mmCIF file of C-alpha atoms in Angstrom:
data_model
loop_
_atom_site.group_PDB
_atom_site.id
_atom_site.type_symbol
_atom_site.label_atom_id
_atom_site.label_comp_id
_atom_site.label_asym_id
_atom_site.label_seq_id
_atom_site.Cartn_x
_atom_site.Cartn_y
_atom_site.Cartn_z
ATOM 1 C CA MET A 19 -5.141 54.941 -25.526
ATOM 2 C CA GLN A 20 -3.573 58.287 -26.951
ATOM 3 C CA ASN A 21 -0.243 59.638 -27.953
ATOM 4 C CA ILE A 22 1.106 62.515 -25.745
ATOM 5 C CA PRO A 23 1.202 65.722 -27.863
ATOM 6 C CA GLU A 24 4.568 67.355 -28.158
ATOM 7 C CA HIS A 25 3.747 70.432 -25.998
ATOM 8 C CA GLN A 26 2.443 68.261 -22.897
ATOM 9 C CA GLY A 27 3.706 65.953 -20.511
ATOM 10 C CA PHE A 28 7.344 64.598 -20.025
ATOM 11 C CA PRO A 29 9.792 65.694 -22.486
ATOM 12 C CA ARG A 30 9.805 62.972 -25.304
ATOM 13 C CA GLU A 31 13.579 62.471 -25.381
ATOM 14 C CA LEU A 32 13.206 60.987 -22.010
ATOM 15 C CA LEU A 33 12.190 57.608 -23.654
ATOM 16 C CA GLN A 34 15.619 57.331 -24.946
ATOM 17 C CA ASN A 35 16.918 57.209 -21.318
ATOM 18 C CA THR A 36 17.234 54.307 -18.946
ATOM 19 C CA VAL A 37 14.380 52.607 -17.005
ATOM 20 C CA GLU A 38 16.138 54.110 -13.845
ATOM 21 C CA ALA A 39 16.088 57.679 -15.390
ATOM 22 C CA ARG A 40 12.514 57.564 -16.415
ATOM 23 C CA GLN A 41 11.442 56.193 -12.845
ATOM 24 C CA ALA A 42 13.362 59.077 -11.218
ATOM 25 C CA TYR A 43 11.608 61.580 -13.482
ATOM 26 C CA PHE A 44 8.217 60.444 -12.267
ATOM 27 C CA PHE A 45 9.134 59.942 -8.774
ATOM 28 C CA ASP A 46 10.325 63.521 -8.436
ATOM 29 C CA LYS A 47 7.320 64.892 -10.162
ATOM 30 C CA THR A 48 5.220 67.234 -7.953
ATOM 31 C CA ILE A 49 2.312 69.417 -8.981
ATOM 32 C CA GLY A 50 0.594 72.432 -7.588
ATOM 33 C CA HIS A 51 -3.056 72.024 -7.020
ATOM 34 C CA PRO A 52 -5.650 74.200 -5.090
ATOM 35 C CA ARG A 53 -5.331 72.612 -1.556
ATOM 36 C CA LEU A 54 -1.581 72.860 -1.746
ATOM 37 C CA THR A 55 -1.394 76.576 -3.461
ATOM 38 C CA LYS A 56 -3.970 77.830 -0.765
ATOM 39 C CA ALA A 57 -2.094 76.444 2.401
ATOM 40 C CA ARG A 58 1.334 77.730 0.804
ATOM 41 C CA ASP A 59 -0.116 81.076 0.470
ATOM 42 C CA ASP A 60 -1.943 81.341 3.772
ATOM 43 C CA ILE A 61 1.389 80.329 5.566
ATOM 44 C CA LEU A 62 3.512 82.732 3.625
ATOM 45 C CA THR A 63 0.921 85.449 4.478
ATOM 46 C CA LEU A 64 1.062 84.597 8.114
ATOM 47 C CA ILE A 65 5.041 84.708 8.111
ATOM 48 C CA GLU A 66 5.125 88.069 6.662
ATOM 49 C CA GLN A 67 2.788 89.691 9.299
ATOM 50 C CA ALA A 68 4.476 91.894 11.481
ATOM 51 C CA SER A 69 2.381 90.689 14.501
ATOM 52 C CA GLY A 70 2.222 87.137 13.121
ATOM 53 C CA PRO A 71 1.907 84.034 15.397
ATOM 54 C CA ASP A 72 5.043 82.521 17.237
ATOM 55 C CA ILE A 73 3.684 79.114 15.998
ATOM 56 C CA ILE A 74 1.866 77.966 12.847
ATOM 57 C CA ILE A 75 0.156 74.585 12.995
ATOM 58 C CA VAL A 76 -0.258 73.040 9.380
ATOM 59 C CA THR A 77 -2.347 69.801 9.825
ATOM 60 C CA GLY A 78 -4.264 67.484 7.592
ATOM 61 C CA PRO A 79 -4.746 63.706 6.943
ATOM 62 C CA THR A 80 -1.938 61.474 6.227
ATOM 63 C CA GLY A 81 -0.977 61.489 2.441
ATOM 64 C CA VAL A 82 -2.624 64.796 1.685
ATOM 65 C CA GLY A 83 0.671 66.186 0.524
ATOM 66 C CA LYS A 84 1.923 68.073 3.785
ATOM 67 C CA THR A 85 5.582 67.057 3.145
ATOM 68 C CA THR A 86 5.538 68.446 -0.298
ATOM 69 C CA LEU A 87 3.975 71.522 1.150
ATOM 70 C CA ALA A 88 6.873 71.818 3.530
ATOM 71 C CA GLY A 89 9.458 71.735 0.467
ATOM 72 C CA LYS A 90 7.540 74.249 -1.396
ATOM 73 C CA ILE A 91 7.382 76.622 1.642
ATOM 74 C CA GLU A 92 11.191 76.341 2.035
ATOM 75 C CA ASN A 93 11.805 76.927 -1.726
ATOM 76 C CA ASN A 94 9.633 80.014 -1.722
ATOM 77 C CA ILE A 95 11.616 81.627 1.181
ATOM 78 C CA LEU A 96 14.906 80.787 -0.228
ATOM 79 C CA GLU A 97 13.955 82.137 -3.532
ATOM 80 C CA HIS A 98 12.582 85.301 -1.830
ATOM 81 C CA TYR A 99 15.886 85.884 -0.148
ATOM 82 C CA SER A 100 18.190 84.606 -2.764
ATOM 83 C CA ASP A 101 19.849 87.878 -3.661
ATOM 84 C CA ARG A 102 20.722 88.512 0.149
ATOM 85 C CA MET A 103 21.969 84.982 0.417
ATOM 86 C CA ALA A 104 24.379 85.506 -2.501
ATOM 87 C CA THR A 105 25.926 88.533 -0.979
ATOM 88 C CA ASP A 106 25.992 87.198 2.885
ATOM 89 C CA ARG A 107 26.939 83.503 2.856
ATOM 90 C CA SER A 108 25.994 83.264 6.703
ATOM 91 C CA PHE A 109 22.433 84.148 6.177
ATOM 92 C CA MET A 110 20.061 81.364 6.354
ATOM 93 C CA PRO A 111 16.412 82.581 6.427
ATOM 94 C CA VAL A 112 14.519 79.281 6.889
ATOM 95 C CA ILE A 113 15.645 75.717 8.192
ATOM 96 C CA LYS A 114 13.850 72.377 7.764
ATOM 97 C CA VAL A 115 14.109 69.618 9.991
ATOM 98 C CA ASP A 116 12.095 66.462 10.611
ATOM 99 C CA ALA A 117 10.877 65.231 14.059
ATOM 100 C CA VAL A 118 11.656 61.547 14.428
ATOM 101 C CA PRO A 119 9.438 59.404 16.550
ATOM 102 C CA PRO A 120 11.030 58.659 19.944
ATOM 103 C CA ASP A 121 12.902 55.244 20.463
ATOM 104 C CA GLU A 122 11.543 55.265 24.185
ATOM 105 C CA LYS A 123 8.029 55.100 24.870
ATOM 106 C CA HIS A 124 6.406 58.543 26.066
ATOM 107 C CA LYS A 125 9.652 60.472 25.621
ATOM 108 C CA PHE A 126 10.746 62.835 22.696
ATOM 109 C CA ASP A 127 14.432 62.988 22.156
ATOM 110 C CA TRP A 128 15.446 66.733 22.262
ATOM 111 C CA LYS A 129 18.919 65.954 22.129
ATOM 112 C CA ASP A 130 18.507 64.035 18.859
ATOM 113 C CA PHE A 131 16.301 66.976 17.541
ATOM 114 C CA HIS A 132 18.993 69.651 18.156
ATOM 115 C CA THR A 133 21.684 67.391 16.793
ATOM 116 C CA ARG A 134 19.784 67.106 13.392
ATOM 117 C CA LEU A 135 18.867 70.813 13.547
ATOM 118 C CA LEU A 136 22.587 71.734 13.815
ATOM 119 C CA GLN A 137 23.486 69.057 10.989
ATOM 120 C CA GLN A 138 21.006 70.928 8.677
ATOM 121 C CA PHE A 139 23.125 74.322 9.490
ATOM 122 C CA ASN A 140 26.334 72.148 8.624
ATOM 123 C CA GLU A 141 27.429 73.045 12.060
ATOM 124 C CA PRO A 142 30.797 71.779 12.663
ATOM 125 C CA CYS A 143 31.939 69.882 15.816
ATOM 126 C CA ILE A 144 28.529 68.969 17.043
ATOM 127 C CA ALA A 145 29.527 66.167 19.490
ATOM 128 C CA GLN A 146 31.916 68.767 21.263
ATOM 129 C CA LYS A 147 29.147 71.380 21.872
ATOM 130 C CA GLN A 148 29.476 72.340 25.551
ATOM 131 C CA LEU A 149 27.881 74.960 27.697
ATOM 132 C CA PHE A 150 29.856 77.931 28.637
ATOM 133 C CA GLN A 151 31.175 77.963 32.353
ATOM 134 C CA ASP A 152 28.529 80.583 33.642
ATOM 135 C CA TYR A 153 25.752 78.503 32.204
ATOM 136 C CA ILE A 154 27.018 75.344 33.906
ATOM 137 C CA TYR A 155 27.076 76.622 37.258
ATOM 138 C CA MET A 156 24.048 78.752 36.739
ATOM 139 C CA GLU A 157 22.080 75.666 36.517
ATOM 140 C CA GLN A 158 23.935 73.168 38.500
ATOM 141 C CA PRO A 159 27.533 72.827 39.930
ATOM 142 C CA ILE A 160 28.907 70.174 37.487
ATOM 143 C CA SER A 161 32.260 70.107 35.626
ATOM 144 C CA GLN A 162 32.608 71.079 31.967
ATOM 145 C CA HIS A 163 33.375 67.383 31.149
ATOM 146 C CA TYR A 164 29.918 66.410 31.891
ATOM 147 C CA ALA A 165 28.292 69.432 30.389
ATOM 148 C CA MET A 166 29.635 68.376 26.904
ATOM 149 C CA ASN A 167 27.210 67.358 24.288
ATOM 150 C CA THR A 168 24.231 67.512 26.629
ATOM 151 C CA PRO A 169 20.552 68.368 25.596
ATOM 152 C CA ALA A 170 21.083 71.777 27.261
ATOM 153 C CA ALA A 171 24.351 72.450 25.409
ATOM 154 C CA LEU A 172 23.005 71.342 22.032
ATOM 155 C CA LYS A 173 19.794 73.330 22.896
ATOM 156 C CA ARG A 174 21.813 76.520 23.469
ATOM 157 C CA ALA A 175 24.072 75.768 20.453
ATOM 158 C CA SER A 176 20.900 75.678 18.297
ATOM 159 C CA GLU A 177 19.518 78.864 19.488
ATOM 160 C CA LYS A 178 22.990 80.597 19.143
ATOM 161 C CA THR A 179 23.233 79.297 15.546
ATOM 162 C CA MET A 180 19.772 80.365 14.485
ATOM 163 C CA ARG A 181 20.287 83.824 15.948
ATOM 164 C CA MET A 182 23.795 84.093 14.326
ATOM 165 C CA ARG A 183 22.425 82.847 10.945
ATOM 166 C CA GLN A 184 19.190 85.183 11.278
ATOM 167 C CA THR A 185 16.882 82.302 10.619
ATOM 168 C CA SER A 186 13.408 83.692 10.787
ATOM 169 C CA VAL A 187 11.427 80.411 10.110
ATOM 170 C CA MET A 188 11.888 76.718 11.269
ATOM 171 C CA ILE A 189 9.773 74.150 9.435
ATOM 172 C CA ILE A 190 9.294 71.111 11.506
ATOM 173 C CA ASP A 191 7.903 68.038 9.464
ATOM 174 C CA GLU A 192 6.302 65.049 11.149
ATOM 175 C CA ALA A 193 5.752 67.473 14.155
ATOM 176 C CA ASN A 194 3.269 65.101 15.655
ATOM 177 C CA HIS A 195 6.219 62.823 16.701
ATOM 178 C CA MET A 196 6.896 65.462 19.144
ATOM 179 C CA LEU A 197 3.702 64.722 21.173
ATOM 180 C CA LEU A 198 4.343 60.896 21.466
ATOM 181 C CA LEU A 199 4.778 61.220 25.278
ATOM 182 C CA ASP A 200 2.570 61.079 28.337
ATOM 183 C CA SER A 201 -0.556 63.467 28.067
ATOM 184 C CA ARG A 202 0.521 65.108 31.274
ATOM 185 C CA TYR A 203 3.517 66.528 29.424
ATOM 186 C CA LEU A 204 1.909 67.794 26.457
ATOM 187 C CA ARG A 205 1.621 71.499 27.584
ATOM 188 C CA GLN A 206 5.263 71.360 28.857
ATOM 189 C CA GLN A 207 6.257 70.161 25.273
ATOM 190 C CA PHE A 208 4.439 73.030 23.675
ATOM 191 C CA GLU A 209 5.931 75.534 26.079
ATOM 192 C CA THR A 210 9.580 74.166 25.118
ATOM 193 C CA ILE A 211 8.539 74.728 21.453
ATOM 194 C CA LYS A 212 7.232 78.296 22.382
ATOM 195 C CA SER A 213 10.312 79.005 24.018
ATOM 196 C CA LEU A 214 12.509 78.087 21.118
ATOM 197 C CA SER A 215 10.490 80.403 18.942
ATOM 198 C CA GLN A 216 10.801 83.167 21.266
ATOM 199 C CA HIS A 217 14.509 82.898 22.186
ATOM 200 C CA CYS A 218 15.589 82.801 18.420
ATOM 201 C CA ASN A 219 12.611 85.367 17.213
ATOM 202 C CA THR A 220 11.653 82.742 14.948
ATOM 203 C CA THR A 221 8.230 81.593 13.344
ATOM 204 C CA ILE A 222 7.878 77.827 13.840
ATOM 205 C CA ILE A 223 5.939 75.850 11.447
ATOM 206 C CA LEU A 224 4.630 72.573 12.763
ATOM 207 C CA ILE A 225 3.499 70.120 9.932
ATOM 208 C CA GLY A 226 1.738 66.875 10.852
ATOM 209 C CA THR A 227 -1.383 64.916 11.323
ATOM 210 C CA TYR A 228 -4.417 66.056 13.314
ATOM 211 C CA ASP A 229 -2.833 64.788 16.515
ATOM 212 C CA LEU A 230 -1.171 68.314 16.462
ATOM 213 C CA LEU A 231 -4.506 69.592 17.484
ATOM 214 C CA GLN A 232 -3.952 68.314 20.999
ATOM 215 C CA ILE A 233 -1.586 71.162 21.833
ATOM 216 C CA LEU A 234 -4.511 73.590 21.541
ATOM 217 C CA GLN A 235 -6.540 71.889 24.077
ATOM 218 C CA GLN A 236 -3.851 73.108 26.933
ATOM 219 C CA SER A 237 -4.732 76.623 27.427
ATOM 220 C CA ALA A 238 -6.134 79.751 25.862
ATOM 221 C CA GLN A 239 -2.826 81.290 25.846
ATOM 222 C CA LEU A 240 -1.497 78.522 23.565
ATOM 223 C CA VAL A 241 -4.368 79.219 21.150
ATOM 224 C CA ARG A 242 -3.764 82.811 21.066
ATOM 225 C CA ARG A 243 0.050 82.308 20.111
ATOM 226 C CA SER A 244 -0.643 79.975 17.355
ATOM 227 C CA ARG A 245 -2.689 79.619 14.259
ATOM 228 C CA VAL A 246 -4.045 76.771 12.403
ATOM 229 C CA VAL A 247 -3.766 76.016 8.468
ATOM 230 C CA HIS A 248 -5.797 73.138 7.467
ATOM 231 C CA MET A 249 -4.847 71.272 4.446
ATOM 232 C CA SER A 250 -7.807 68.948 3.887
ATOM 233 C CA ARG A 251 -8.384 66.086 1.599
ATOM 234 C CA TYR A 252 -10.533 66.637 -1.604
ATOM 235 C CA ASN A 253 -14.267 65.911 -1.178
ATOM 236 C CA ASP A 254 -16.000 64.503 -4.243
ATOM 237 C CA TYR A 255 -19.220 65.726 -3.144
ATOM 238 C CA ILE A 256 -18.001 69.310 -3.948
ATOM 239 C CA ALA A 257 -17.982 69.991 -7.560
ATOM 240 C CA ASP A 258 -14.677 72.239 -7.383
ATOM 241 C CA ASP A 259 -12.898 69.567 -5.277
ATOM 242 C CA LYS A 260 -13.751 66.823 -7.865
ATOM 243 C CA LYS A 261 -12.670 69.001 -10.519
ATOM 244 C CA ALA A 262 -9.327 69.682 -8.986
ATOM 245 C CA PHE A 263 -8.589 66.043 -7.995
ATOM 246 C CA ARG A 264 -9.562 64.985 -11.593
ATOM 247 C CA SER A 265 -6.971 67.617 -13.004
ATOM 248 C CA ALA A 266 -4.229 66.243 -10.703
ATOM 249 C CA LEU A 267 -4.786 62.695 -11.737
ATOM 250 C CA ASN A 268 -4.722 63.838 -15.534
ATOM 251 C CA THR A 269 -1.571 65.882 -14.899
ATOM 252 C CA PHE A 270 0.119 62.831 -13.391
ATOM 253 C CA ARG A 271 -1.147 60.654 -16.378
ATOM 254 C CA LEU A 272 0.482 62.759 -18.837
ATOM 255 C CA HIS A 273 3.833 62.616 -17.115
ATOM 256 C CA MET A 274 3.870 58.732 -16.936
ATOM 257 C CA PRO A 275 7.026 58.207 -19.014
ATOM 258 C CA PHE A 276 5.516 55.686 -21.319
ATOM 259 C CA GLU A 277 5.409 55.389 -25.265
ATOM 260 C CA VAL A 278 1.552 55.679 -25.203
ATOM 261 C CA THR A 279 -0.468 57.638 -22.642
ATOM 262 C CA PRO A 280 -2.420 55.698 -20.299
ATOM 263 C CA ASP A 281 -6.118 55.951 -20.823
ATOM 264 C CA ILE A 282 -7.214 55.826 -17.423
ATOM 265 C CA MET A 283 -9.570 58.855 -16.856
ATOM 266 C CA VAL A 284 -12.637 56.676 -17.254
ATOM 267 C CA HIS A 285 -11.669 55.454 -13.748
ATOM 268 C CA PHE A 286 -11.570 58.645 -11.968
ATOM 269 C CA ASP A 287 -14.109 57.553 -9.319
ATOM 270 C CA LYS A 288 -11.951 54.404 -8.385
ATOM 271 C CA PHE A 289 -8.797 56.619 -8.199
ATOM 272 C CA TYR A 290 -10.448 58.935 -5.809
ATOM 273 C CA LEU A 291 -12.234 56.257 -3.483
ATOM 274 C CA ARG A 292 -8.849 54.392 -3.217
ATOM 275 C CA SER A 293 -6.782 57.476 -2.483
ATOM 276 C CA ALA A 294 -9.165 58.843 -0.056
ATOM 277 C CA GLY A 295 -9.247 62.135 -1.920
ATOM 278 C CA CYS A 296 -5.477 62.669 -0.831
ATOM 279 C CA ILE A 297 -3.101 63.734 -3.661
ATOM 280 C CA GLY A 298 -0.160 62.164 -1.659
ATOM 281 C CA ILE A 299 -1.643 58.761 -1.485
ATOM 282 C CA LEU A 300 -2.518 58.963 -5.161
ATOM 283 C CA LYS A 301 1.033 59.849 -6.163
ATOM 284 C CA LYS A 302 2.704 57.111 -4.014
ATOM 285 C CA TRP A 303 0.112 54.618 -5.459
ATOM 286 C CA LEU A 304 1.076 55.859 -9.097
ATOM 287 C CA ASP A 305 4.721 55.881 -8.226
ATOM 288 C CA ILE A 306 4.580 52.070 -7.557
ATOM 289 C CA ALA A 307 2.627 51.274 -10.668
ATOM 290 C CA VAL A 308 4.831 53.234 -12.787
ATOM 291 C CA GLN A 309 7.833 51.362 -11.424
ATOM 292 C CA TYR A 310 6.145 48.153 -12.100
ATOM 293 C CA GLY A 311 5.295 49.226 -15.650
ATOM 294 C CA LEU A 312 8.715 50.558 -16.617
ATOM 295 C CA GLU A 313 10.350 47.448 -15.089
ATOM 296 C CA SER A 314 8.058 44.926 -16.820
ATOM 297 C CA GLY A 315 8.834 46.611 -20.260
ATOM 298 C CA LYS A 316 5.216 47.885 -20.622
ATOM 299 C CA ASN A 317 4.636 50.654 -23.229
ATOM 300 C CA THR A 318 1.599 51.940 -21.274
ATOM 301 C CA LEU A 319 -0.448 51.363 -18.214
ATOM 302 C CA SER A 320 -4.189 50.254 -17.823
ATOM 303 C CA TRP A 321 -6.423 50.218 -14.628
ATOM 304 C CA GLU A 322 -5.753 46.543 -14.240
ATOM 305 C CA ASP A 323 -1.914 47.259 -14.267
ATOM 306 C CA ILE A 324 -2.489 50.125 -11.539
ATOM 307 C CA GLU A 325 -5.249 48.836 -9.356
ATOM 308 C CA PRO A 326 -3.229 45.912 -7.542
ATOM 309 C CA HIS A 327 -0.896 48.481 -6.149
ATOM 310 C CA ALA A 328 -3.498 50.533 -4.330
ATOM 311 C CA LEU A 329 -3.756 50.538 -0.601
ATOM 312 C CA PRO A 330 -6.083 47.818 0.924
ATOM 313 C CA ASN A 331 -9.404 49.005 1.479
ATOM 314 C CA LYS A 332 -9.373 48.414 5.260
ATOM 315 C CA ASP A 333 -6.233 50.996 5.538
ATOM 316 C CA VAL A 334 -8.163 53.446 3.356
ATOM 317 C CA LYS A 335 -11.128 53.236 5.761
ATOM 318 C CA THR A 336 -8.657 53.899 8.689
ATOM 319 C CA ILE A 337 -7.369 56.971 6.613
ATOM 320 C CA LEU A 338 -10.885 58.278 6.159
ATOM 321 C CA GLU A 339 -12.026 57.830 9.768
ATOM 322 C CA GLU A 340 -8.991 59.745 11.153
ATOM 323 C CA ALA A 341 -9.754 62.579 8.425
ATOM 324 C CA THR A 342 -13.280 62.882 9.096
ATOM 325 C CA ASN A 343 -12.604 62.807 12.993
ATOM 326 C CA GLY A 344 -9.889 65.588 12.375
ATOM 327 C CA GLU A 345 -12.339 67.538 10.158
ATOM 328 C CA THR A 346 -14.880 67.546 12.813
ATOM 329 C CA LYS A 347 -12.455 68.812 15.558
ATOM 330 C CA LEU A 348 -11.569 71.787 13.204
ATOM 331 C CA LYS A 349 -15.203 72.570 12.502
ATOM 332 C CA ASP A 350 -15.787 76.120 13.715
ATOM 333 C CA ILE A 351 -18.829 77.027 15.935
ATOM 334 C CA SER A 352 -21.528 79.464 14.768
ATOM 335 C CA THR A 353 -21.772 83.039 16.359
ATOM 336 C CA ALA A 354 -25.301 81.678 17.750
ATOM 337 C CA ASP A 355 -23.200 79.239 19.889
ATOM 338 C CA LEU A 356 -20.984 82.024 21.145
ATOM 339 C CA ARG A 357 -24.013 84.147 21.987
ATOM 340 C CA LYS A 358 -25.636 81.167 23.846
ATOM 341 C CA LEU A 359 -22.465 80.394 25.971
ATOM 342 C CA LEU A 360 -22.150 84.221 27.039
ATOM 343 C CA LYS A 361 -26.150 83.963 27.997
ATOM 344 C CA ASP A 362 -25.740 80.821 29.793
ATOM 345 C CA HIS A 363 -22.924 82.307 31.629
ATOM 346 C CA HIS A 364 -24.968 85.480 32.414
ATOM 347 C CA LYS A 365 -27.827 83.271 33.710
ATOM 348 C CA ILE A 366 -25.408 81.620 36.162
ATOM 349 C CA GLN A 367 -24.256 84.894 37.415
ATOM 350 C CA THR A 368 -27.811 86.288 37.635
ATOM 351 C CA GLY A 369 -28.858 83.124 39.720
ATOM 352 C CA GLN A 370 -25.940 83.449 42.134
ATOM 353 C CA SER A 371 -26.778 87.175 42.588
ATOM 354 C CA THR A 372 -30.491 86.274 43.256
ATOM 355 C CA GLU A 373 -29.447 83.772 45.922
ATOM 356 C CA SER A 374 -27.427 86.432 47.564
ATOM 357 C CA SER A 375 -30.235 88.907 47.584
ATOM 358 C CA GLU A 376 -32.655 86.361 49.164
ATOM 359 C CA THR A 377 -29.856 85.783 51.957
ATOM 360 C CA GLU A 378 -29.678 89.355 52.760
ATOM 361 C CA SER A 379 -33.526 89.681 52.848
ATOM 362 C CA LYS A 380 -33.664 86.891 55.301
ATOM 363 C CA SER A 381 -31.006 88.475 57.269
ATOM 364 C CA THR A 382 -32.863 91.807 57.291
ATOM 365 C CA LYS A 383 -36.052 90.247 58.335
ATOM 366 C CA ALA A 384 -34.382 88.443 61.307
ATOM 367 C CA ALA A 385 -32.795 91.845 62.341
ATOM 368 C CA SER A 386 -36.282 93.443 62.435
ATOM 369 C CA GLY A 387 -37.749 90.967 64.826
ATOM 370 C CA LYS A 388 -39.817 89.176 62.142
ATOM 371 C CA GLY A 389 -39.460 85.367 62.622
ATOM 372 C CA VAL A 390 -37.439 85.635 65.807
ATOM 373 C CA GLN A 391 -37.808 82.517 67.805
ATOM 374 C CA LYS A 392 -39.620 83.169 71.246
ATOM 375 C CA GLN A 393 -38.147 82.291 74.585
ATOM 376 C CA VAL A 394 -38.715 79.084 76.104
ATOM 377 C CA GLY A 395 -41.820 79.167 78.554
ATOM 378 C CA LYS A 396 -43.050 82.475 77.657
ATOM 379 C CA ARG A 397 -46.676 82.879 76.337
ATOM 380 C CA ASN A 398 -47.539 84.957 73.378
ATOM 381 C CA PRO A 399 -49.826 87.879 74.273
ATOM 382 C CA LYS A 400 -53.517 86.730 73.687
ATOM 383 C CA ARG A 401 -57.132 87.071 75.220
ATOM 384 C CA ASP A 402 -57.799 84.097 77.761
ATOM 385 C CA PRO A 403 -61.386 82.770 77.511
ATOM 386 C CA VAL A 404 -63.874 84.006 80.247
ATOM 387 C CA GLY A 405 -66.773 81.657 81.720
ATOM 388 C CA GLY A 406 -68.387 78.656 80.154
ATOM 389 C CA MET A 407 -67.270 75.123 80.013
ATOM 390 C CA GLN A 408 -63.496 74.341 79.733
ATOM 391 C CA SER A 409 -62.083 71.832 77.285
ATOM 392 C CA GLY A 410 -62.524 68.268 77.752
ATOM 393 C CA LEU A 411 -58.712 67.919 78.231
ATOM 394 C CA GLY A 412 -59.054 69.661 81.753
ATOM 395 C CA PHE A 413 -56.817 72.447 80.937
#
């Protein structure tokens, strides 16, 4: 065990605070690491492009740190526009909202989504939102009373608010919940999201698990209008990944608010294995262990204190299987595969062309008389035998 140097880890005066304050300090601690930093930079670059995509899909395994990434992106954008926001209180450059799983099977609740979105804007009187008279009769002849607080009314209220607040980026966390519906309606769901982006002139960032990749299977147009940012797990078979994960573990260790710094780095391989190489899973595991240690009055933590709070091995197995399957789906094909695809297509076209040529050739022969069937009962011209014995058939 070792003591924390003055210049590292948590502020030493924190030890004089309550257990609750020390827990809160560690729970709120997030760190930058290569996967997080690269994903953040890639997303911000896409947002800044004048011809950037309508939709950015940020995907990765559960527990990799995608929710932390969402917060980092929001904070970066708010910081970038802080001066303008100080002078224009109505300006809201970015909004973040969670997609909640549907209560009913195979039906995402858009009314709930737009209600939560308006709440993020602190929009007043959400329950009283209604369609304007022309919108009501444009769609269907119903009274204003029944048009109040409907999905359509809330949708238009959301779109109007985003335009008025000049919101250029919408972050939807847990966006894979939006795809919990019958597969027949997946394309329609994506079209709804795309429509929201276009009507509000907003880049929508969908953050979620590998299930989000389903929307890219709907059409080539959907692929063209979106970009994928992959936030993958760390792979301990790659030297740089192993180094980055070790650094993250050590940083968390130094910020555990105990009198004596936990001496746990010798167990690095176990930490990696039981967290599937995902920083989010590691942090949640350590949160629980730190809470246990503080509430138990310990002055440090050992591996034996931390290990019981890890996920069961079967759960880690499920996470790894989903992660590897997702990585396989995202694996790009080679240029040689593209050439083969074009070559095979050309062969098919050439084969069809050859068949057509053969058909035309047969038609030409038929027209010239070759191969034309003779008339019934008419003999072909030939020399008849003269004299001698006739055939035994008597003809």
